[in-house]
CSV table of C-alpha atoms and ligand atoms in Angstrom, one decimal:
chain,number,residue,atom,x,y,z
A,532,MET,CA,46.2,247.8,70.7
A,533,ASN,CA,42.9,247.8,69.1
A,534,THR,CA,42.4,247.3,65.6
A,535,ILE,CA,40.9,249.8,62.9
A,536,PHE,CA,37.8,248.2,62.8
A,537,ASP,CA,37.2,248.5,66.6
A,538,PHE,CA,37.4,252.6,65.8
A,539,ILE,CA,35.6,252.4,62.8
A,540,LYS,CA,32.6,250.5,64.2
A,541,LYS,CA,32.3,253.2,66.9
A,542,LEU,CA,32.2,256.3,64.7
A,543,PRO,CA,30.9,258.8,65.2
A,544,ASP,CA,32.3,258.2,68.3
A,545,VAL,CA,36.2,258.8,68.1
A,546,SER,CA,37.2,257.9,72.0
A,547,ALA,CA,38.8,254.8,70.6
A,548,ALA,CA,41.2,256.8,68.4
A,549,LYS,CA,44.5,256.7,70.5
A,550,ASP,CA,44.2,252.7,71.2
A,551,ALA,CA,44.1,252.2,67.4
A,552,GLY,CA,46.9,254.6,66.8
A,553,VAL,CA,44.6,257.1,65.0
A,554,TYR,CA,45.9,260.8,64.8
A,555,LYS,CA,42.8,262.4,66.7
A,556,LYS,CA,42.9,265.9,64.7
A,557,SER,CA,43.0,263.9,61.7
A,558,ILE,CA,39.4,262.7,61.7
A,559,ASN,CA,37.5,264.4,59.0
A,560,ASN,CA,34.3,263.0,57.5
A,561,ILE,CA,32.0,264.2,54.6
A,562,GLY,CA,28.6,262.6,55.2
A,563,ASP,CA,29.3,259.0,55.5
A,564,LEU,CA,32.9,259.1,54.1
A,565,TRP,CA,35.5,259.0,57.3
A,566,VAL,CA,39.3,259.6,56.3
A,567,PHE,CA,42.0,259.6,58.9
A,568,MET,CA,45.7,259.1,59.6
A,569,VAL,CA,47.2,256.5,61.2
A,570,ASN,CA,50.7,256.0,62.9
A,571,GLU,CA,52.0,252.7,61.7
A,572,GLY,CA,55.3,253.4,63.3
A,573,GLU,CA,57.8,253.9,60.6
A,574,LYS,CA,55.1,255.7,58.7
A,575,ASP,CA,51.9,256.9,58.4
A,576,VAL,CA,48.8,255.8,56.2
A,577,LEU,CA,45.4,257.2,55.4
A,578,ILE,CA,42.4,255.2,56.2
A,579,ALA,CA,39.3,255.9,54.0
A,580,THR,CA,36.1,254.3,55.1
A,581,GLY,CA,32.4,254.5,53.9
A,582,LYS,CA,30.6,255.7,50.6
A,583,GLY,CA,33.2,257.5,48.2
A,584,SER,CA,36.3,256.3,50.0
A,585,GLU,CA,37.5,254.4,46.6
A,586,ILE,CA,38.7,257.9,45.4
A,587,PHE,CA,41.7,257.0,47.3
A,588,SER,CA,43.9,253.9,46.3
A,589,GLY,CA,45.4,251.1,48.1
A,590,GLU,CA,44.9,248.1,50.0
A,591,LYS,CA,41.3,247.4,50.6
A,592,ILE,CA,40.6,245.4,54.0
A,593,ASN,CA,37.8,243.8,54.8
A,594,CYS,CA,36.4,243.1,58.2
A,595,PRO,CA,36.4,239.5,59.1
A,596,GLU,CA,33.4,239.6,61.6
A,597,CYS,CA,31.4,242.7,60.2
A,598,ALA,CA,30.0,244.3,57.2
A,599,LYS,CA,32.6,247.0,57.3
A,600,SER,CA,35.5,247.7,55.2
A,601,TYR,CA,38.4,250.4,54.5
A,602,ILE,CA,40.9,251.1,52.2
A,603,LYS,CA,44.5,251.6,53.6
A,604,ALA,CA,46.1,254.2,51.2
A,605,PRO,CA,50.1,255.1,51.4
A,606,LEU,CA,50.8,258.7,51.5
A,607,ASN,CA,51.6,259.3,47.7
A,608,HIS,CA,51.2,261.7,44.8
A,609,GLU,CA,48.0,260.2,43.6
A,610,ASN,CA,46.3,259.7,47.2
A,611,ALA,CA,47.4,263.5,48.0
A,612,ILE,CA,45.7,264.6,44.8
A,613,ALA,CA,42.6,262.5,46.1
A,614,LEU,CA,42.9,264.2,49.7
A,615,ARG,CA,42.9,268.0,48.0
A,616,LYS,CA,39.9,266.9,46.1
A,617,THR,CA,38.1,265.9,49.0
A,618,PHE,CA,39.3,268.2,52.0
A,619,ALA,CA,39.6,271.6,50.5
A,620,PHE,CA,42.0,272.7,53.3
A,621,THR,CA,44.7,270.4,52.5
A,622,ALA,CA,45.0,272.5,49.2
A,623,PRO,CA,47.0,275.4,49.0
A,624,ILE,CA,45.3,279.0,48.6
A,625,PRO,CA,46.5,282.4,48.0
A,626,VAL,CA,47.7,283.5,51.5
A,627,LEU,CA,50.5,286.2,50.7
A,628,ARG,CA,47.6,288.6,50.1
A,629,GLU,CA,46.6,288.3,53.8
A,630,LYS,CA,48.3,291.1,56.4
A,631,ARG,CA,51.1,289.0,57.4
A,632,SER,CA,52.4,285.7,56.2
A,633,MET,CA,55.4,283.7,56.3
A,634,GLY,CA,57.5,281.2,54.5
A,635,VAL,CA,58.8,278.2,56.2
A,636,GLY,CA,60.7,276.3,53.6
A,637,ASP,CA,61.0,272.6,54.4
A,638,ARG,CA,63.8,270.9,52.4
A,639,LEU,CA,63.0,267.6,54.4
A,640,GLY,CA,59.2,267.4,54.1
A,641,ILE,CA,59.1,266.7,57.7
A,642,ALA,CA,59.0,270.1,59.2
A,643,ALA,CA,55.3,271.4,58.9
A,644,HIS,CA,54.2,269.5,62.1
A,645,GLY,CA,56.5,272.1,64.2
A,646,HIS,CA,55.5,275.1,62.1
A,647,ILE,CA,51.9,274.3,62.5
A,648,ARG,CA,52.4,274.6,66.2
A,649,CYS,CA,53.8,277.9,65.5
A,650,PHE,CA,51.0,279.2,63.1
A,651,ASN,CA,48.2,278.0,65.8
A,652,ASP,CA,50.1,280.8,68.1
A,653,TYR,CA,50.1,283.5,65.8
A,654,ASP,CA,47.9,284.8,63.0
A,655,ALA,CA,50.4,285.0,60.1
A,656,TYR,CA,49.6,282.6,57.2
A,657,PRO,CA,52.1,280.0,56.5
A,658,ILE,CA,53.4,279.1,53.1
A,659,LEU,CA,54.4,275.4,54.1
A,660,ALA,CA,55.3,274.6,50.6
A,661,GLN,CA,58.3,276.8,49.3
A,662,GLN,CA,61.1,275.7,47.6
A,663,SER,CA,63.5,277.2,44.9
A,664,ILE,CA,64.6,275.1,41.7
A,665,ARG,CA,68.1,275.1,43.5
A,666,GLU,CA,66.5,273.5,46.5
A,667,LEU,CA,64.6,270.7,44.7
A,668,ASN,CA,67.7,270.0,42.6
A,669,LEU,CA,70.3,269.8,45.5
A,670,THR,CA,67.8,267.7,47.7
A,671,ASN,CA,66.3,265.4,44.6
A,672,ARG,CA,62.6,266.4,45.6
A,673,THR,CA,60.0,267.5,43.1
A,674,TYR,CA,57.1,269.9,43.5
A,675,GLU,CA,54.5,267.3,43.8
A,676,ASN,CA,56.4,266.0,46.9
A,677,VAL,CA,56.8,269.5,48.2
A,678,LEU,CA,53.4,270.2,47.9
A,679,ASP,CA,52.1,266.5,49.1
A,680,CYS,CA,54.3,266.8,52.3
A,681,ALA,CA,52.3,270.0,53.2
A,682,SER,CA,49.1,268.4,52.5
A,683,TYR,CA,49.5,265.4,54.6
A,684,ALA,CA,51.0,267.4,57.4
A,685,VAL,CA,47.7,269.7,57.7
A,686,PHE,CA,45.6,267.0,57.4
A,687,ARG,CA,47.2,264.9,60.4
A,688,ASP,CA,47.5,267.9,62.5
A,689,GLY,CA,44.0,269.3,61.6
A,690,PHE,CA,45.1,272.8,60.4
A,691,LYS,CA,42.2,274.3,58.5
A,692,ARG,CA,43.0,278.1,58.4
A,693,GLY,CA,44.9,277.7,55.1
A,694,PHE,CA,48.5,277.6,53.7
A,695,GLY,CA,50.2,279.0,50.7
A,696,ALA,CA,52.5,277.1,48.2
A,697,ASP,CA,55.5,279.2,46.7
A,698,GLY,CA,57.1,278.2,43.7
A,699,ASP,CA,60.3,280.3,45.3
A,700,HIS,CA,62.9,281.8,43.2
A,701,LEU,CA,61.6,281.2,39.6
A,702,LYS,CA,63.7,282.3,36.8
A,703,LYS,CA,62.4,280.3,33.8
A,704,PRO,CA,58.9,280.0,31.9
A,705,GLU,CA,59.0,276.3,32.1
A,706,ASP,CA,59.6,276.3,36.0
A,707,ILE,CA,56.6,278.5,36.4
A,708,GLU,CA,54.5,276.4,34.1
A,709,TYR,CA,55.2,273.5,36.5
A,710,ALA,CA,54.6,275.2,39.6
A,711,LEU,CA,51.1,276.6,38.2
A,712,SER,CA,50.3,273.0,36.8
A,713,LEU,CA,50.3,271.5,40.5
A,714,GLY,CA,48.3,274.1,42.0
A,715,PHE,CA,50.9,276.4,43.6
A,716,THR,CA,49.3,279.6,45.1
A,717,MET,CA,52.5,282.0,45.0
A,718,ILE,CA,54.8,282.8,42.5
A,719,THR,CA,58.2,284.1,43.2
A,720,LEU,CA,59.7,285.7,40.1
A,721,ASP,CA,63.6,285.9,40.2
A,722,CYS,CA,64.5,288.7,38.0
A,723,SER,CA,68.2,288.8,38.8
A,724,ASP,CA,69.0,287.3,35.3
A,725,HIS,CA,67.7,290.5,34.1
A,726,ILE,CA,69.3,292.8,36.4
A,727,ARG,CA,72.7,294.5,35.1
A,728,ASN,CA,75.1,294.5,37.7
A,729,ASP,CA,78.1,296.1,36.0
A,730,VAL,CA,76.9,299.5,35.8
A,731,ASN,CA,76.9,300.3,39.3
A,732,ASP,CA,80.4,301.7,39.5
A,733,MET,CA,80.0,303.5,35.9
A,734,SER,CA,80.4,307.2,36.0
A,735,PHE,CA,77.7,309.4,34.6
A,736,ALA,CA,79.8,309.7,31.1
A,737,GLN,CA,80.2,306.2,30.7
A,738,LEU,CA,76.5,305.4,31.5
A,739,LYS,CA,75.7,308.0,28.8
A,740,THR,CA,78.2,306.2,26.2
A,741,GLU,CA,75.9,302.8,27.3
A,742,SER,CA,72.4,304.6,26.8
A,743,SER,CA,70.3,307.5,26.8
A,744,LEU,CA,66.9,308.3,28.8
A,745,PRO,CA,63.9,307.2,26.8
A,746,LYS,CA,61.7,310.1,26.5
A,747,ASP,CA,58.8,308.7,28.6
A,748,ILE,CA,60.9,307.7,31.4
A,749,ALA,CA,62.7,311.0,31.6
A,750,GLN,CA,59.4,312.9,31.8
A,751,ARG,CA,58.0,310.6,34.1
A,752,TYR,CA,60.8,310.9,36.8
A,753,LEU,CA,62.9,313.8,36.0
A,754,ASP,CA,62.4,317.2,37.7
A,755,LYS,CA,59.5,315.7,40.1
A,756,THR,CA,59.4,314.9,43.6
A,757,PHE,CA,57.3,312.0,45.2
A,758,GLU,CA,56.5,312.0,48.4
A,759,ILE,CA,56.6,308.9,50.1
A,760,GLU,CA,54.9,309.3,53.4
A,761,ASP,CA,57.1,311.7,55.4
A,762,ASP,CA,60.1,311.2,52.9
A,763,LYS,CA,60.4,312.6,49.6
A,764,ILE,CA,62.3,311.2,46.8
A,765,LYS,CA,63.9,312.7,43.6
A,766,PHE,CA,65.7,311.4,40.8
A,767,THR,CA,68.8,313.1,39.3
A,768,GLU,CA,69.5,312.5,35.7
A,769,GLU,CA,72.3,310.5,36.5
A,770,GLU,CA,70.4,308.1,38.9
A,771,LEU,CA,67.8,307.9,36.8
A,772,LEU,CA,69.8,306.6,34.0
A,773,ARG,CA,71.6,303.9,36.2
A,774,ILE,CA,68.4,302.8,37.3
A,775,GLN,CA,67.1,302.5,33.9
A,776,LEU,CA,70.1,300.5,32.8
A,777,ILE,CA,70.2,298.3,35.9
A,778,TYR,CA,66.1,297.7,36.0
A,779,SER,CA,64.4,298.1,32.5
A,780,LYS,CA,65.2,294.5,31.4
A,781,ALA,CA,64.0,293.1,34.6
A,782,VAL,CA,60.7,295.0,34.1
A,783,ASP,CA,60.2,294.0,30.6
A,784,TYR,CA,60.8,290.4,31.7
A,785,THR,CA,58.3,290.8,34.7
A,786,VAL,CA,55.4,292.3,32.5
A,787,SER,CA,56.0,289.3,30.1
A,788,ILE,CA,55.4,287.0,32.6
A,789,TRP,CA,52.6,288.4,34.1
A,790,GLU,CA,50.9,288.9,30.7
A,791,LYS,CA,51.8,285.2,29.6
A,792,TYR,CA,50.3,283.5,32.7
A,793,LEU,CA,48.8,285.6,35.2
A,794,SER,CA,47.0,288.6,33.8
A,795,ASP,CA,43.9,286.6,32.8
A,796,GLY,CA,43.3,285.4,36.2
A,797,SER,CA,43.0,281.8,35.2
A,798,SER,CA,45.5,280.8,38.0
A,799,ASN,CA,44.5,282.2,41.3
A,800,VAL,CA,48.0,283.0,42.7
A,801,ASP,CA,49.7,285.6,44.3
A,802,PHE,CA,52.9,287.1,42.5
A,803,GLU,CA,56.2,288.1,44.4
A,804,ILE,CA,58.6,290.2,42.3
A,805,SER,CA,62.2,289.1,44.0
A,806,ILE,CA,65.2,291.5,43.0
A,807,ASP,CA,67.0,290.6,46.0
A,808,GLU,CA,69.7,288.4,44.2
A,809,THR,CA,71.9,291.0,43.4
A,810,PRO,CA,75.4,292.2,44.4
A,811,THR,CA,74.4,295.4,45.5
A,812,PRO,CA,71.4,296.8,47.7
A,813,THR,CA,68.4,297.8,46.3
A,814,THR,CA,68.2,301.5,47.1
A,815,PRO,CA,64.9,303.3,47.5
A,816,LEU,CA,64.9,305.2,44.4
A,817,GLN,CA,65.3,301.8,42.6
A,818,HIS,CA,62.5,299.9,44.4
A,819,PHE,CA,60.2,303.0,43.8
A,820,TYR,CA,61.2,302.9,39.9
A,821,VAL,CA,60.7,299.0,39.7
A,822,ALA,CA,57.3,299.4,41.7
A,823,ASN,CA,56.2,302.4,39.5
A,824,GLU,CA,57.0,301.1,36.2
A,825,LEU,CA,55.3,297.9,36.9
A,826,THR,CA,52.4,299.3,38.3
A,827,LEU,CA,51.7,301.5,35.1
A,828,ARG,CA,52.1,298.5,32.7
A,829,GLY,CA,49.3,297.0,34.8
A,830,VAL,CA,51.2,294.1,36.5
A,831,LYS,CA,49.5,293.1,39.8
A,832,PHE,CA,51.7,291.8,42.6
A,833,ALA,CA,51.4,291.0,46.3
A,834,THR,CA,55.0,291.7,47.3
A,835,VAL,CA,58.4,292.9,46.3
A,836,ALA,CA,61.4,291.4,47.8
A,837,PRO,CA,64.5,294.4,47.7
A,838,ARG,CA,67.9,293.3,48.5
A,839,PHE,CA,68.3,295.3,51.9
A,840,CYS,CA,71.6,297.3,53.0
A,841,GLY,CA,73.7,295.0,55.0
A,842,GLU,CA,74.1,291.1,54.7
A,843,PHE,CA,71.2,288.9,54.8
A,844,GLN,CA,73.2,285.9,55.0
A,845,LYS,CA,72.0,282.5,55.1
A,846,GLY,CA,71.2,280.8,58.5
A,847,VAL,CA,72.6,283.6,60.7
A,848,ASP,CA,71.7,286.9,62.2
A,849,TYR,CA,71.8,290.3,60.4
A,850,ILE,CA,75.6,291.4,59.4
A,851,GLY,CA,75.8,295.6,58.9
A,852,ASP,CA,74.9,298.7,60.4
A,853,LEU,CA,71.0,298.5,62.0
A,854,VAL,CA,70.8,302.0,61.9
A,855,GLN,CA,71.1,302.5,58.0
A,856,PHE,CA,69.0,299.2,57.9
A,857,GLU,CA,66.2,301.0,59.9
A,858,LYS,CA,66.1,304.2,57.8
A,859,GLU,CA,66.3,302.4,54.4
A,860,LEU,CA,63.7,299.9,55.7
A,861,LYS,CA,61.3,302.7,56.6
A,862,ILE,CA,61.2,304.1,53.3
A,863,HIS,CA,60.8,300.6,51.7
A,864,ALA,CA,57.8,299.9,53.7
A,865,ALA,CA,56.5,303.0,52.9
A,866,ILE,CA,56.8,302.6,49.0
A,867,ALA,CA,55.2,299.3,49.7
A,868,ARG,CA,52.1,300.6,51.3
A,869,LYS,CA,51.8,303.6,48.7
A,870,PHE,CA,51.3,300.9,45.8
A,871,GLY,CA,49.4,298.7,47.9
A,872,TYR,CA,51.7,295.6,48.3
A,873,LYS,CA,53.8,293.9,51.4
A,874,LEU,CA,57.4,294.1,51.4
A,875,SER,CA,59.1,290.4,51.3
A,876,ILE,CA,62.1,289.7,53.4
A,877,HIS,CA,64.1,286.8,52.0
A,878,SER,CA,66.9,285.2,53.8
A,879,GLY,CA,65.0,285.7,56.9
A,880,SER,CA,66.2,282.8,58.7
A,881,ASP,CA,67.4,284.0,62.0
A,882,LYS,CA,67.9,287.7,61.5
A,883,PHE,CA,66.7,288.1,65.2
A,884,SER,CA,68.0,291.9,65.4
A,885,THR,CA,65.7,293.1,62.4
A,886,PHE,CA,62.3,291.5,63.2
A,887,LYS,CA,61.1,294.2,65.8
A,888,LEU,CA,62.1,296.9,63.0
A,889,ILE,CA,60.5,295.0,60.3
A,890,GLY,CA,57.3,294.4,62.6
A,891,LYS,CA,57.1,298.1,63.4
A,892,TYR,CA,57.6,299.7,59.9
A,893,THR,CA,55.8,297.6,57.7
A,894,GLN,CA,52.9,297.8,60.4
A,895,GLY,CA,52.4,294.2,60.7
A,896,LYS,CA,52.1,293.6,57.2
A,897,PHE,CA,55.0,291.6,55.9
A,898,HIS,CA,55.9,288.3,54.3
A,899,VAL,CA,59.4,287.0,55.5
A,900,LYS,CA,60.6,284.0,54.3
A,901,THR,CA,62.7,281.2,56.2
A,902,ALA,CA,64.3,277.7,54.8
A,903,GLY,CA,67.7,276.9,55.7
A,904,THR,CA,67.1,277.5,59.6
A,905,ASN,CA,64.1,274.6,59.3
A,906,TRP,CA,67.1,272.4,58.1
A,907,LEU,CA,69.4,273.5,60.7
A,908,GLU,CA,67.1,272.7,63.5
A,909,ALA,CA,66.6,269.2,61.9
A,910,MET,CA,70.2,268.8,62.0
A,911,ARG,CA,70.7,270.3,65.6
A,912,ALA,CA,68.0,267.6,66.6
A,913,VAL,CA,70.5,265.0,65.0
A,914,ALA,CA,73.2,266.5,67.1
A,915,LYS,CA,71.1,265.9,70.4
A,916,VAL,CA,69.5,262.4,69.5
A,917,ASP,CA,72.3,260.5,67.5
A,918,PRO,CA,75.7,262.4,68.3
A,919,LYS,CA,77.8,259.8,66.8
A,920,LEU,CA,76.0,260.1,63.7
A,921,TYR,CA,76.2,264.0,63.9
A,922,ARG,CA,79.9,263.9,64.0
A,923,GLU,CA,80.3,261.7,61.0
A,924,ILE,CA,78.0,264.2,59.1
A,925,HIS,CA,80.1,267.5,60.3
A,926,LYS,CA,83.2,266.0,59.4
A,927,PHE,CA,81.8,265.1,55.6
A,928,ALA,CA,80.2,268.6,55.5
A,929,LEU,CA,83.6,269.9,56.2
A,930,SER,CA,85.2,267.9,53.3
A,931,MET,CA,82.3,269.4,51.0
A,932,PHE,CA,82.5,272.7,52.0
A,933,GLU,CA,84.4,274.4,49.1
A,934,GLN,CA,81.9,272.7,46.3
A,935,ALA,CA,78.9,273.7,48.4
A,936,LYS,CA,80.3,277.4,48.4
A,937,LYS,CA,79.7,277.6,44.7
A,938,PHE,CA,75.8,277.8,45.7
A,939,TYR,CA,75.5,280.3,48.1
A,940,HIS,CA,77.2,283.5,49.5
A,941,VAL,CA,78.5,283.0,52.8
A,942,THR,CA,81.7,284.2,54.8
A,943,THR,CA,82.2,281.2,56.9
A,944,ASP,CA,85.7,280.7,58.6
A,945,LEU,CA,86.0,277.3,59.2
A,946,SER,CA,89.0,277.7,61.5
A,947,LYS,CA,86.4,279.0,64.0
A,948,ILE,CA,84.5,275.9,64.1
A,949,ALA,CA,85.5,273.3,67.4
A,950,ASP,CA,86.8,270.2,66.4
A,951,VAL,CA,83.9,267.8,66.9
A,952,ASP,CA,86.1,265.0,68.1
A,953,THR,CA,87.0,267.2,71.0
A,954,LEU,CA,83.3,268.1,72.3
A,955,ASN,CA,81.5,265.9,74.2
A,956,ASP,CA,78.0,264.9,73.4
A,957,ASN,CA,76.2,267.6,75.1
A,958,GLU,CA,78.3,270.4,73.7
A,959,LEU,CA,77.7,269.0,70.1
A,960,VAL,CA,74.3,270.8,70.1
A,961,GLU,CA,76.2,274.4,70.9
A,962,LEU,CA,77.7,274.2,67.6
A,963,PHE,CA,74.4,275.4,66.2
A,964,ASN,CA,74.9,278.6,68.3
A,965,GLN,CA,77.9,279.6,66.4
A,966,ASN,CA,77.5,280.9,62.9
A,967,ASP,CA,80.5,279.6,61.1
A,968,ALA,CA,79.3,276.0,62.1
A,969,ARG,CA,75.8,276.8,61.4
A,970,GLN,CA,76.8,278.2,57.9
A,971,LEU,CA,78.7,275.0,57.4
A,972,ILE,CA,76.0,272.6,58.0
A,973,HIS,CA,73.4,275.1,56.2
A,974,ILE,CA,74.8,275.1,52.9
A,975,THR,CA,75.7,271.4,52.6
A,976,TYR,CA,72.9,269.9,53.0
A,977,GLY,CA,72.4,269.1,49.1
A,978,PHE,CA,75.9,266.8,49.7
A,979,ILE,CA,74.5,265.4,52.8
A,980,LEU,CA,71.2,264.2,51.5
A,981,THR,CA,72.5,263.0,48.4
A,982,GLU,CA,75.8,261.3,49.2
A,983,LYS,CA,75.9,257.5,48.0
A,984,ASN,CA,77.9,254.6,49.4
A,985,ALA,CA,79.8,252.3,46.8
A,986,ASP,CA,76.9,250.1,46.9
A,987,GLY,CA,74.5,252.9,45.5
A,988,SER,CA,72.8,253.4,48.9
A,989,PHE,CA,72.5,256.6,50.7
A,990,ARG,CA,75.4,257.2,53.1
A,991,PHE,CA,73.5,259.0,55.3
A,992,LYS,CA,69.8,260.1,54.1
A,993,ASP,CA,67.9,256.9,55.3
A,994,LYS,CA,69.7,256.9,58.7
A,995,LEU,CA,68.7,260.4,59.1
A,996,TYR,CA,65.0,260.0,58.1
A,997,LYS,CA,64.9,257.0,60.3
A,998,MET,CA,66.1,259.3,63.3
A,999,TRP,CA,63.7,262.3,62.4
A,1000,ARG,CA,60.8,259.9,62.4
A,1001,GLU,CA,61.8,258.5,65.8
A,1002,GLY,CA,62.8,261.9,67.2
A,1003,GLU,CA,59.9,263.7,65.6
A,1004,GLU,CA,58.5,265.3,68.8
A,1005,VAL,CA,61.9,266.5,69.5
A,1006,TYR,CA,62.5,268.3,66.0
A,1007,ALA,CA,58.7,269.6,66.2
A,1008,GLU,CA,59.4,271.2,69.6
A,1009,MET,CA,62.8,272.6,68.3
A,1010,LEU,CA,61.0,274.2,65.5
A,1011,HIS,CA,58.2,275.4,67.6
A,1012,LYS,CA,60.4,277.3,69.8
A,1013,HIS,CA,63.0,278.6,67.3
A,1014,ILE,CA,60.3,279.7,64.6
A,1015,GLY,CA,58.3,280.9,67.3
A,1016,ARG,CA,61.2,283.3,68.3
A,1017,HIS,CA,61.1,285.0,64.6
A,1018,LEU,CA,57.5,285.3,64.9
A,1019,GLU,CA,57.7,286.6,68.7
A,1020,LEU,CA,59.9,289.5,67.7
A,1021,LEU,CA,58.2,290.2,64.6
A,1022,TYR,CA,54.8,290.9,66.5
A,1023,SER,CA,56.6,292.6,69.1
A,1024,GLY,CA,57.4,295.6,66.7
A,1025,PHE,CA,53.7,296.6,66.1
A,1026,GLU,CA,50.0,296.5,67.5
A,1027,LYS,CA,47.9,293.7,66.7
B,1424,ZN,ZN1,65.5,285.8,47.5
């Protein structure tokens, strides 16, 4: 193997890259400053050489026989900041406003290489950094780290089209401040704490004892017909009062967040309104009301995530009546078009039976979020590469399932999952085609990644990362295929 200096001495000729362990697509320069990434086996490092390389911090190495030197910079937060300053394509940009976008939450910080392969095939923009506070807490990660992993991945793979960073499902002002302070380019406001779930079943008489309709709301909606493309919608007094009770606080909260953080335009971010984390589906009337009220009050948003009918459970296909889903999706998509934003589909992992419809009715303008499925593919890779380790983790997950269920809504039936000790090594991978087994692994990720031995060391985490590093190509190709299938179906619904 050649040394880094053999490579540097030949620049701008990069033919010696492979021999020096340099990722060819990572080679970038600004004038005399050259920066690239090198595979050191267990880990990658940045190398910076030439004028301006001091922006990176690390060990300075001088050539014993030439006048050259370079800085060997570890992939830490400080150097990620320097990288984003130096090469704009490694910093996130607002991409939600583009026609098509997809969130590919990467709980492990290693999935982007596979994702980038997908977004080289399709023109949708990726949100490579996307985590909720719940996910951060369950994995002991920080937004700094989530963003840094994405920046390093696009640098290594030479992905220059642009990617977004989503502070996903943020509920509290301090979380929004945190994401904005790091340069995240998308804020997903989760309004669920301000949505009332106790009025759905109330009779009209009960609703009236709760509250009465404000005059301006009554004037705006009652005795009117709203045309939404081929559909017409009308509010009865009862429906309007119910909707007002369910959503008015969520609208107020959204307006307050908009005014406090986003309306002055000082942060260049896209705003997503999420009303999906509720027990009952968002009706088209409710969706219209929320969009109309926010618009009237001056809020600019790129997407709304309604809760669709049926169930969008984590990591498995759609559960419910597809005919009804199609009917409602059509109106939801038309409402979004009327106000000039995109529909956002949450819990989009593996909803294969819905993707063509989503592509069709949104006319190719959508945002789809996935997260858990990327983790599941990582575990599928474990089952393939290290069956023994997988069996151990699987049994641990079973023991943690009851606790994990507190964080996620699933209808998993553990009795349907085959006993891993009766399966041969090749059959283990098949578990990832079975919904109950998928959900078991899906929701226990936090426990798996943070479980410790008596001596304080991680029980699985370090072994897993070592395996994923060695099996990087296996995982990247699994993701390429799996997320690629999501995109292929979404794109099959519309003419480009
Ligand atoms: Zn959601």
